[in-house]
Coordinates of C-alpha atoms in Angstrom, one line a residue:
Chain K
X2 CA 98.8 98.5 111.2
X3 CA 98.9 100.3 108.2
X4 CA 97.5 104.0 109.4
X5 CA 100.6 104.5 111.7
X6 CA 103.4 105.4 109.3
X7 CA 104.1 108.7 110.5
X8 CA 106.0 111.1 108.2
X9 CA 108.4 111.7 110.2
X10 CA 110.4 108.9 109.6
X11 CA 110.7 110.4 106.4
X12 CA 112.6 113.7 107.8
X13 CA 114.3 111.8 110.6
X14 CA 118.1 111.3 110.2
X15 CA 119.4 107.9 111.3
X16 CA 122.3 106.4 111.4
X17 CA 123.5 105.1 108.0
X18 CA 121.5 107.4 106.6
X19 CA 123.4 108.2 103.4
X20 CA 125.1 111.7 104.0
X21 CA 123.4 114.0 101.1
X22 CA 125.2 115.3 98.1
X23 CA 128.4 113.6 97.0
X24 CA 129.2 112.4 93.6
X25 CA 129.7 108.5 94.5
X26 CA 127.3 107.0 96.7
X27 CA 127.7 103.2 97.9
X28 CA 124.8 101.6 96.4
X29 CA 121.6 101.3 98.5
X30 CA 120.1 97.5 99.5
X31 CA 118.2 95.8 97.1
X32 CA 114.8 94.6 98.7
X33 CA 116.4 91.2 98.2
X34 CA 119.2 92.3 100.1
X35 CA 117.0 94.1 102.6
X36 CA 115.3 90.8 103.3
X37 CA 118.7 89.1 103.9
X38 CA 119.8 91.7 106.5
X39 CA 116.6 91.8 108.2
X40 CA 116.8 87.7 108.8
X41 CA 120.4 88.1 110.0
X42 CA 119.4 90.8 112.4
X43 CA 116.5 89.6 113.6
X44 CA 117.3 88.6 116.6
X45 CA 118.7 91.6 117.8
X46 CA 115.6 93.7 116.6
X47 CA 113.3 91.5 118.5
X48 CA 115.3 92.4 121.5
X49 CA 115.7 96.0 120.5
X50 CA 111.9 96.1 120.5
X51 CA 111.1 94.1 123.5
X52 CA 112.6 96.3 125.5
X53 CA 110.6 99.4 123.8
X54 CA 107.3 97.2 124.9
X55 CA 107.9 94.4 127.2
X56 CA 105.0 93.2 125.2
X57 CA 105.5 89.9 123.6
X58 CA 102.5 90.1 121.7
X59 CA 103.3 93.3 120.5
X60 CA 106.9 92.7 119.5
X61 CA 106.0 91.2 116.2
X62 CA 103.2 94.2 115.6
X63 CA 106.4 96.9 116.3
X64 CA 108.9 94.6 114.1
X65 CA 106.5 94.6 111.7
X66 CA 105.8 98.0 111.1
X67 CA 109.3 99.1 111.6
X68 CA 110.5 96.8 108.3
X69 CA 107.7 98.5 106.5
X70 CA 108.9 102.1 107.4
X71 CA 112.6 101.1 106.5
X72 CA 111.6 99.4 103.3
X73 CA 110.4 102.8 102.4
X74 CA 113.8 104.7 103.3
X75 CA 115.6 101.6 101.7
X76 CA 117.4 103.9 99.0
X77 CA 118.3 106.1 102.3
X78 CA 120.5 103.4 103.6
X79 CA 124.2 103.2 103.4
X80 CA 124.7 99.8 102.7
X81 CA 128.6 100.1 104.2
X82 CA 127.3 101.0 107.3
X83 CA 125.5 98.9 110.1
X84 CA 122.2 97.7 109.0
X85 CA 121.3 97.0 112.8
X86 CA 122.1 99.7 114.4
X87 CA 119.9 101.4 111.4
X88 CA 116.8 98.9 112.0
X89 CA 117.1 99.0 115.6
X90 CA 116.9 103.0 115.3
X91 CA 113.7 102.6 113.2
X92 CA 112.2 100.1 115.8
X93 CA 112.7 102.5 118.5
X94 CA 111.1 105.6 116.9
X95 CA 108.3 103.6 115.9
X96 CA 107.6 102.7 119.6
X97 CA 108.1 105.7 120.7
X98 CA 105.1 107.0 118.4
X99 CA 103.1 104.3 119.4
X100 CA 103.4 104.6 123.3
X101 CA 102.6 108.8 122.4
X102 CA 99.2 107.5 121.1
X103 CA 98.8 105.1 123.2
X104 CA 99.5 108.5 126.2
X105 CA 96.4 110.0 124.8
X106 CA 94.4 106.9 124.6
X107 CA 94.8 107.0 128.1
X108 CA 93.9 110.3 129.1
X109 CA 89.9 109.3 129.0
X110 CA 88.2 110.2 132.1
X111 CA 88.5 107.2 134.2
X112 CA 86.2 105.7 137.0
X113 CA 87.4 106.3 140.7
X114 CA 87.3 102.7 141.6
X115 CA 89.6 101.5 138.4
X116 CA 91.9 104.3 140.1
X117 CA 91.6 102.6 143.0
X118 CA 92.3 99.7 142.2
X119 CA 95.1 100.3 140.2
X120 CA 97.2 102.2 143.5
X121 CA 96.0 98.8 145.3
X122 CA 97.6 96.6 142.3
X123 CA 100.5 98.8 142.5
X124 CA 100.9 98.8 146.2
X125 CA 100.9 94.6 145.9
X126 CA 103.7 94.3 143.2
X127 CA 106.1 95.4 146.3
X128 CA 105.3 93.6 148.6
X129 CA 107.4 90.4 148.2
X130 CA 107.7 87.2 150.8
X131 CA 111.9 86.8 151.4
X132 CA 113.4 84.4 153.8
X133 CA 115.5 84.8 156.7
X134 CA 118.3 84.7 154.3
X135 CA 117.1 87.4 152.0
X136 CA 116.0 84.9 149.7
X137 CA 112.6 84.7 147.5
X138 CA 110.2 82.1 148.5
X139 CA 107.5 82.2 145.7
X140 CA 106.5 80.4 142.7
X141 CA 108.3 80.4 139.4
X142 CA 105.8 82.6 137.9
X143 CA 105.4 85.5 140.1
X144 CA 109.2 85.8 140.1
X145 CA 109.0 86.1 136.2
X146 CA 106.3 88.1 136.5
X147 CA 108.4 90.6 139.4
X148 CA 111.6 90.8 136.8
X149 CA 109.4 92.0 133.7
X150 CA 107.9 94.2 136.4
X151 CA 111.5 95.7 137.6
X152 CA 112.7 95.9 133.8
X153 CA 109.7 98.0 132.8
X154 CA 111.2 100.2 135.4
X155 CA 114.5 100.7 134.0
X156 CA 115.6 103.1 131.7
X157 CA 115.2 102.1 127.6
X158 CA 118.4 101.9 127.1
X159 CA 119.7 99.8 130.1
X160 CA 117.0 97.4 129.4
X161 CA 118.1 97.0 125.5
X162 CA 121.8 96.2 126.5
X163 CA 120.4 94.2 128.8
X164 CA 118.4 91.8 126.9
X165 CA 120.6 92.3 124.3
X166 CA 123.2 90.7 126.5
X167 CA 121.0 88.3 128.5
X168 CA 119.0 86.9 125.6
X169 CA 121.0 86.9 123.0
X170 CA 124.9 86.8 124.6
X171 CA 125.6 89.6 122.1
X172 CA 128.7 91.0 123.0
X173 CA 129.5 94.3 124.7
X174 CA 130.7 95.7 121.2
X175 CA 128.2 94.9 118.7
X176 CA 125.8 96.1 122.0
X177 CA 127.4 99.7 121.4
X178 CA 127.3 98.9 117.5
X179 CA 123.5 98.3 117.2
X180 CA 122.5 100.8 119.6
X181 CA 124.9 103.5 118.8
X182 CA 126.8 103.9 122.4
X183 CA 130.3 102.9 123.4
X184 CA 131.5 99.8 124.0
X185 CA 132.1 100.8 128.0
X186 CA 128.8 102.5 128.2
X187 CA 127.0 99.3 126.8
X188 CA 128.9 97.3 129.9
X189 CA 127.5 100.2 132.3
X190 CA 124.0 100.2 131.5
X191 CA 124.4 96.1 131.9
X192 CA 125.7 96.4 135.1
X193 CA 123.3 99.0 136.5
X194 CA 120.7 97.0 135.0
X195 CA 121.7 93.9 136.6
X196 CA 122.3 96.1 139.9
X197 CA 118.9 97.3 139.8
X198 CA 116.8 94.2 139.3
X199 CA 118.8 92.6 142.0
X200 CA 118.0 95.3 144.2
X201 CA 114.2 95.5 143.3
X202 CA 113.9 91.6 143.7
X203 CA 115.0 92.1 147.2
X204 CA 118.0 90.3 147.5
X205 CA 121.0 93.2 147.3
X206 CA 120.2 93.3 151.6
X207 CA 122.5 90.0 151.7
X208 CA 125.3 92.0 150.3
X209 CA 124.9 95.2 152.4
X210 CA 124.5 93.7 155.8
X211 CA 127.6 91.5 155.1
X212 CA 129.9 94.0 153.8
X213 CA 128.9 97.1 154.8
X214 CA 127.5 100.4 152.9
X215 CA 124.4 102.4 153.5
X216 CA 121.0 100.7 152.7
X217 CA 118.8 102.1 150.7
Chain T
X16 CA 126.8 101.5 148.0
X17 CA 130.0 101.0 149.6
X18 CA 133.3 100.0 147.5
X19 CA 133.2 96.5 148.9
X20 CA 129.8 95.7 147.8
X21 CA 130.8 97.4 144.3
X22 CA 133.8 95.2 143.7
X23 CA 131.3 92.1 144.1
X24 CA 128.6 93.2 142.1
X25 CA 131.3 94.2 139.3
X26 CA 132.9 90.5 139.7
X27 CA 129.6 88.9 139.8
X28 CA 128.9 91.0 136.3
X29 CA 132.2 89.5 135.3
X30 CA 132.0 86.1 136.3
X31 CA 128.8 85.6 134.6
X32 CA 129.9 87.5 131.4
X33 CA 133.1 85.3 131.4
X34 CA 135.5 87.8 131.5
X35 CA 137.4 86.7 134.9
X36 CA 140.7 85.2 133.9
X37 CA 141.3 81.8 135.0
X38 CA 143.2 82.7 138.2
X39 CA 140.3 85.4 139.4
X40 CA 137.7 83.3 138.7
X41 CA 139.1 80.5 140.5
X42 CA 139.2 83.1 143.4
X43 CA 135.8 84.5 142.9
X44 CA 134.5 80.5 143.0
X45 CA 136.6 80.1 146.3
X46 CA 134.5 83.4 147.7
X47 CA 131.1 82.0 146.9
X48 CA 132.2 78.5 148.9
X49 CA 132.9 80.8 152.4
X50 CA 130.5 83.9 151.4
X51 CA 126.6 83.2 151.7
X52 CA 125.5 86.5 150.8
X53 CA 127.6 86.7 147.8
X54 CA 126.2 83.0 146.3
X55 CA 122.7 84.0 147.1
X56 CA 123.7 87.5 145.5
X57 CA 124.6 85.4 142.3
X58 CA 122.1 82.7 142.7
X59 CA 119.4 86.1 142.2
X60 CA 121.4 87.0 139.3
X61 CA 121.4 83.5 137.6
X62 CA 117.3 83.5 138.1
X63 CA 116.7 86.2 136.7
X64 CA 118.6 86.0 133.1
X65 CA 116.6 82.3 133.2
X66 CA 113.3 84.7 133.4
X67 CA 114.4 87.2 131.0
X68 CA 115.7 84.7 128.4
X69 CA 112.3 82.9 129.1
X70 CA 110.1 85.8 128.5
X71 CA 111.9 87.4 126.0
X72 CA 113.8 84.6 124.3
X73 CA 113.0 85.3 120.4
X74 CA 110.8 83.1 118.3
X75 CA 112.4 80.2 116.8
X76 CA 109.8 79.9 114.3
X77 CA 111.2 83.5 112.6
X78 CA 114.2 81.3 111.0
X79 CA 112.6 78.7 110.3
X80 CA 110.3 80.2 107.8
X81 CA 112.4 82.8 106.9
X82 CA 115.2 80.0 105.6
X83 CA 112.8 78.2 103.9
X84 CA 111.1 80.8 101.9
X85 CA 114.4 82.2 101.4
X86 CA 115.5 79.0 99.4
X87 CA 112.1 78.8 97.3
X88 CA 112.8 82.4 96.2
X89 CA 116.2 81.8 95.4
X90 CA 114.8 78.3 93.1
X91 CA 113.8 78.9 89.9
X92 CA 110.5 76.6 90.7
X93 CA 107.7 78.5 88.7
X94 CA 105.6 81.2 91.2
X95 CA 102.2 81.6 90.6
X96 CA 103.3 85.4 91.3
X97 CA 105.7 85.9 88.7
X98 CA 109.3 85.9 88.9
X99 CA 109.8 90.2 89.1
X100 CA 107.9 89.9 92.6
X101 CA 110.9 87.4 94.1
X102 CA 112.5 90.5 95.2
X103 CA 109.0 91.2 97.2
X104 CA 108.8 87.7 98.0
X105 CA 112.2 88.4 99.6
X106 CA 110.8 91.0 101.8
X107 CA 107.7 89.1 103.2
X108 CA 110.2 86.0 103.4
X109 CA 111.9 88.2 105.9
X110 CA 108.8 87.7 107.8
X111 CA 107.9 90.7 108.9
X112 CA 105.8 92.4 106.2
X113 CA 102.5 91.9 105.0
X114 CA 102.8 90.5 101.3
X115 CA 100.8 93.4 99.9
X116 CA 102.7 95.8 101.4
X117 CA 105.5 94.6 100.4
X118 CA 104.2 94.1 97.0
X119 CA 103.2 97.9 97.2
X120 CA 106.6 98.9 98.7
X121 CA 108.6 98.0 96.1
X122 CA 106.5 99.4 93.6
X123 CA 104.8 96.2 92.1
X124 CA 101.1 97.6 91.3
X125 CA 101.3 100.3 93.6
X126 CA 103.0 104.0 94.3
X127 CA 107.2 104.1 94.9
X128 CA 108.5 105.3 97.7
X129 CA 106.6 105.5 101.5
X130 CA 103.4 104.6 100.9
X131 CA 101.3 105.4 103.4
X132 CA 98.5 102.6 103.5
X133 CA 95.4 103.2 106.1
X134 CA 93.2 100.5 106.7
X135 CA 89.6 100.0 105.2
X136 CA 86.9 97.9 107.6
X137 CA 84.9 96.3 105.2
X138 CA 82.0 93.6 105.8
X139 CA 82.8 89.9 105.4
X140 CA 80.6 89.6 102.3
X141 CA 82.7 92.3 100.6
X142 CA 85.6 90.2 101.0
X143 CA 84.3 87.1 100.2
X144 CA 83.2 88.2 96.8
X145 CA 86.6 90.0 96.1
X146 CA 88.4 86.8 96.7
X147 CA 86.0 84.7 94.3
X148 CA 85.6 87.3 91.7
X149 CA 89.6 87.1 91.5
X150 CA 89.3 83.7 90.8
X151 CA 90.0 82.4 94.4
X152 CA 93.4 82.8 93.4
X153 CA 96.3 83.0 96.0
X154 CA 99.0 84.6 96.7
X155 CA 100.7 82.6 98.8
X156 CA 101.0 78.8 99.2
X157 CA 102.7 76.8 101.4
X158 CA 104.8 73.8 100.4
X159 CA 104.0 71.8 103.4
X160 CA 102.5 71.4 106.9
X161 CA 105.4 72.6 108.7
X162 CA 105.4 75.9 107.1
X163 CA 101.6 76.2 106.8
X164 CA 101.5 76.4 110.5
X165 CA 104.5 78.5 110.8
X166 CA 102.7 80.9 108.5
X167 CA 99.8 81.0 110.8
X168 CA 101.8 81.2 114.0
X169 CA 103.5 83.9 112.8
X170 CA 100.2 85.9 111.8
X171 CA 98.2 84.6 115.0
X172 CA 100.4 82.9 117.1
X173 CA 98.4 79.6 116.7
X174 CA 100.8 76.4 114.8
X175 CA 97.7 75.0 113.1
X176 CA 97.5 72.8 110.2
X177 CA 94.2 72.0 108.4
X178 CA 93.5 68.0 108.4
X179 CA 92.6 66.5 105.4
X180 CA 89.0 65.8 104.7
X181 CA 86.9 64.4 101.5
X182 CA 86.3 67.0 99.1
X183 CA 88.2 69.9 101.1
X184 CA 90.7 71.6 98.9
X185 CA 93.2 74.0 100.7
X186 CA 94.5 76.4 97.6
X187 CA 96.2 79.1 99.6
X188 CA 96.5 82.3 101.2
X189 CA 95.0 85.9 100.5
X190 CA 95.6 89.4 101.9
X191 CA 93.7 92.5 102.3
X192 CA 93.6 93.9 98.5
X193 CA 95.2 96.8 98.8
X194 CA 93.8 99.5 96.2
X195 CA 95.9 102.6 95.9
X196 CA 96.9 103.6 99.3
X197 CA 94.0 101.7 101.3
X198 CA 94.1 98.3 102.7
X199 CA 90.5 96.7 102.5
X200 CA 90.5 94.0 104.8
X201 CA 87.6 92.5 107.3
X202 CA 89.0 92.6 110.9
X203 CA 92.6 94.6 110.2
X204 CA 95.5 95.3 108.7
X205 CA 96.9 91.9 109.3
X206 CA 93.6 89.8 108.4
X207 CA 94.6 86.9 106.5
X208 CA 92.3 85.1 104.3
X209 CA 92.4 81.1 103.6
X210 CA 91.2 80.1 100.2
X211 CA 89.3 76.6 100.0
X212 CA 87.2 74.7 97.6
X213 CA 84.3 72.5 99.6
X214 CA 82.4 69.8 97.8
X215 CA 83.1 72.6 94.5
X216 CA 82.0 75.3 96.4
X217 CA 84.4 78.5 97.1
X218 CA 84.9 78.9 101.1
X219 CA 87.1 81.2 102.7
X220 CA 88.2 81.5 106.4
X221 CA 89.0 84.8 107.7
X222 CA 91.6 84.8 110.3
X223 CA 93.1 87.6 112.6
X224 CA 94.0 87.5 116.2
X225 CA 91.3 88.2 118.9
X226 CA 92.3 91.8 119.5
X227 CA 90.9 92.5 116.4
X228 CA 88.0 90.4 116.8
X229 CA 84.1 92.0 115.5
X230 CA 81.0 90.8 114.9
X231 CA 80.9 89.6 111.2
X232 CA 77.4 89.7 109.4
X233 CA 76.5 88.7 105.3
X234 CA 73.6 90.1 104.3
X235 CA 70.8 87.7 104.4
X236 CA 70.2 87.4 101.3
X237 CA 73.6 86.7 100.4
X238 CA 73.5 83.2 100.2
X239 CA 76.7 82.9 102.5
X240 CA 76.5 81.7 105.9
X241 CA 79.3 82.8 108.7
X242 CA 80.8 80.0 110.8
X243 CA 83.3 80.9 113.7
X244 CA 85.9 79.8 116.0
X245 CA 88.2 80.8 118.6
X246 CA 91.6 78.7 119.1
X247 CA 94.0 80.2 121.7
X248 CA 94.3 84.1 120.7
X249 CA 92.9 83.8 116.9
X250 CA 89.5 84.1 115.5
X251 CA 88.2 82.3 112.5
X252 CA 85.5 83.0 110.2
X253 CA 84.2 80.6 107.3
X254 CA 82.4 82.4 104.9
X255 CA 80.8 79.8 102.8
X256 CA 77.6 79.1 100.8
X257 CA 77.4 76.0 102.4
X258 CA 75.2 75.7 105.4
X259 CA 77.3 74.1 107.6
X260 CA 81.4 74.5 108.5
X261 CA 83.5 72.2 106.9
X262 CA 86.8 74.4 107.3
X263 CA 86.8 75.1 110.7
X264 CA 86.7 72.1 112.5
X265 CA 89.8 70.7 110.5
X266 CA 91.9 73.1 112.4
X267 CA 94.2 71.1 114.3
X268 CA 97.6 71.4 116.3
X269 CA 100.8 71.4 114.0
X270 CA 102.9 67.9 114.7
X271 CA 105.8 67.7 113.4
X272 CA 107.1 64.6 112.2
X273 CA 108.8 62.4 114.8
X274 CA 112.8 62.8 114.9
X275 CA 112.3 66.4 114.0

């Protein structure tokens, strides 16, 4: 936990930073009010940062850590602006600095077989048993585990809109809001999203062969 | 991807985010009746938002605890802690930091402004005798089961409560004392400590999730004995004088009260 604040975040501009200079500046949050914002959002930042880690056990960890950072940049905040799309910005930069230590964590010399075995574990996660109809035939959990396996593929930001909208049924708006995009981008990266899983879970062949189009 | 197979994708996006007027989606619903490929194409869809709101589905328990703290802050019942840490109380109520950090944070007995606060290791001895030379006084306490083992399954992800038992005392909970900028703490940052009184006698259960798990040792001539558990993905230590656990096994499954 605590030997991860990174100084950074003290440079870093976010949004609703308060702009510096200026003669009247909106009050900052009081902790108490801090506190009051955080439980509203919530929600959203648990699905801002499960899409950073995919992790559930982690989530909490990131959250965490991320209301400790902000805490610290509280009299930083514009309290006008969105305290969201603020948090959420925090939660990202503070898995982005995780997964870099976590990159050289990983660059240990590593036995052969673990390699191997890791192509071979690799090399089973596409494999998938379909029907005649293109649909799946396999237990409840291996699908689950085959759609947490496609979203770690997507890009960050697809998979935030689109857990944002799954999850939480946040609308396409406040989407853009919290993670500072338009409204129409947010409704892109849902549909790609959505696109993409369908395609990696093996189904988007029911569509082509029907109605024509080039498959990948 | 041809322009056909485009439209349907985009319509499937809309009929599932309810934005098809009345009219198309009575069209699109007449499409899935004559169009296999399309209703499997959906059925996909529908499978995996039930996965993803599955998996990633946030914890209830947040709001739970957070609204009831929220309102003991907010009362003007007496805190142990004084009523100028509310405001920290606040913070932690929020549930997502430490209580000593918080406490830190907002100035209270520490530095303002970031803090940076690096852990400590230290032995489980060392922390028993910090917690009973303070007087085994807590910093927390629960009002009641229900958010005793929310409290624990947000720090471990285990909804415990501790059963009642002759001549156990619960008093409350502890954190890593946090001295300047170091956080002095037996497994990790997040180590919680529960303060009981056995048959008189000063015990206290260490508790962290198993990621953080080590071997815990008191030196021998100590007088403490070290007790431990494992329950789903959270270790327990009792650190006690006496010479067998009396904590530990009183660890049991949170019910809640029927008609909740």
């Amino acid at each position: 936990m605590a030997g991860t604040y990174d100084s950074r975040m003290e440079r870093s501009a976010l949004p609703g930073d308060r702009a510096a200079g200026g003669s009247s500046r909106p009050p900052a949050l009081s902790p108490a009010e801090f506190g009051e914002r955080f439980r509203e959002a919530a929600r959203t930042l648990w699905c801002v940062a499960a899409a950073m880690t995919q992790d559930r056990t982690e989530v909490e960890d990131l959250l965490q850590e991320a209301a400790t950072i902000a805490l610290g940049k509280l009299e930083e905040f514009d309290a006008s602006t969105n305290f969201a799309a603020w948090m959420a910005a925090i939660v990202r930069l503070v898995a982005l600095g995780r997964r870099r230590k976590s990159i050289r964590r990983r660059t240990a010399p590593m036995d052969p077989g673990t390699m191997d075995g890791l192509a071979a574990s690799a090399a089973e996660g596409k494999e998938r048993s379909v029907t005649s109809m293109g649909q799946l035939a396999e237990d409840q959990q291996a699908f689950e585990d085959r759609v947490v396996s496609a979203l770690s593929r997507l890009e960050e930001s697809r998979r935030a809109c689109l857990l944002l909208r799954t999850v939480l049924d946040l609308p396409y708006a406040e989407i853009g809001r919290v993670l500072g995009m338009p409204e129409a981008t947010a409704m892109s990266h849902v549909h790609r999203a959505r696109l993409a899983l369908r395609e990696s879970l093996g189904s988007g062949a029911g569509l082509e062969q029907k109605h024509g189009g080039v498959t990948r | 991807m041809s322009t056909e197979r485009n439209r349907l994708s985009r319509d499937i996006d809309r009929y599932l985010d309810g934005l098809l007027s009345a009219a198309e989606r009575a069209d699109f619903e007449r499409q899935l009746k004559s169009d296999p490929a399309l209703a499997a194409e959906l059925d996909l869809q529908q499978r995996i938002d039930s996965s993803l709101r599955g998996r990633f589905a946030p914890p209830a328990v947040i709001e739970a605890t957070t609204a009831a703290k929220m309102n003991r802050a907010a009362s003007n019942r007496p805190m142990r802690i004084g009523a100028g840490l509310a405001a920290a109380a606040a913070i932690a109520i929020a549930g997502y930091v430490a209580w000593p950090t918080a406490r830190q944070l907002l100035g209270l007995g520490g530095r303002k402004g970031p803090t940076p606060i690096h852990f400590v290791q230290v032995g489980a001895g060392e922390a028993y005798r910090t917690q009973v030379d303070s007087g085994m006084k807590p910093e927390w306490v629960c009002k009641d089961d229900a958010e005793f083992a929310a409290t624990l399954e947000k720090a471990v992800g285990e909804s415990l409560v501790v059963a009642a038992a002759p001549g156990l005392d619960v008093i409350g909970w502890s954190y890593n004392p946090i001295e300047g900028d170091k956080s002095r703490g037996v497994f990790s940052g997040y180590t919680m400590y529960l303060l009981t009184r056995v048959e008189g006698e000063p015990v206290v259960v260490m508790i962290d999730r198993t990621a953080y798990d080590k071997p815990v040792e008191v030196d021998s001539d100590s007088g403490l004995h070290v007790f431990r558990r494992q329950i789903g993905g959270a270790v327990f230590y009792e650190v006690s004088p006496l010479e067998a656990p009396k904590v530990l096994e009183r660890f049991t499954p949170f019910q809640p009260p029927a008609g909740e």
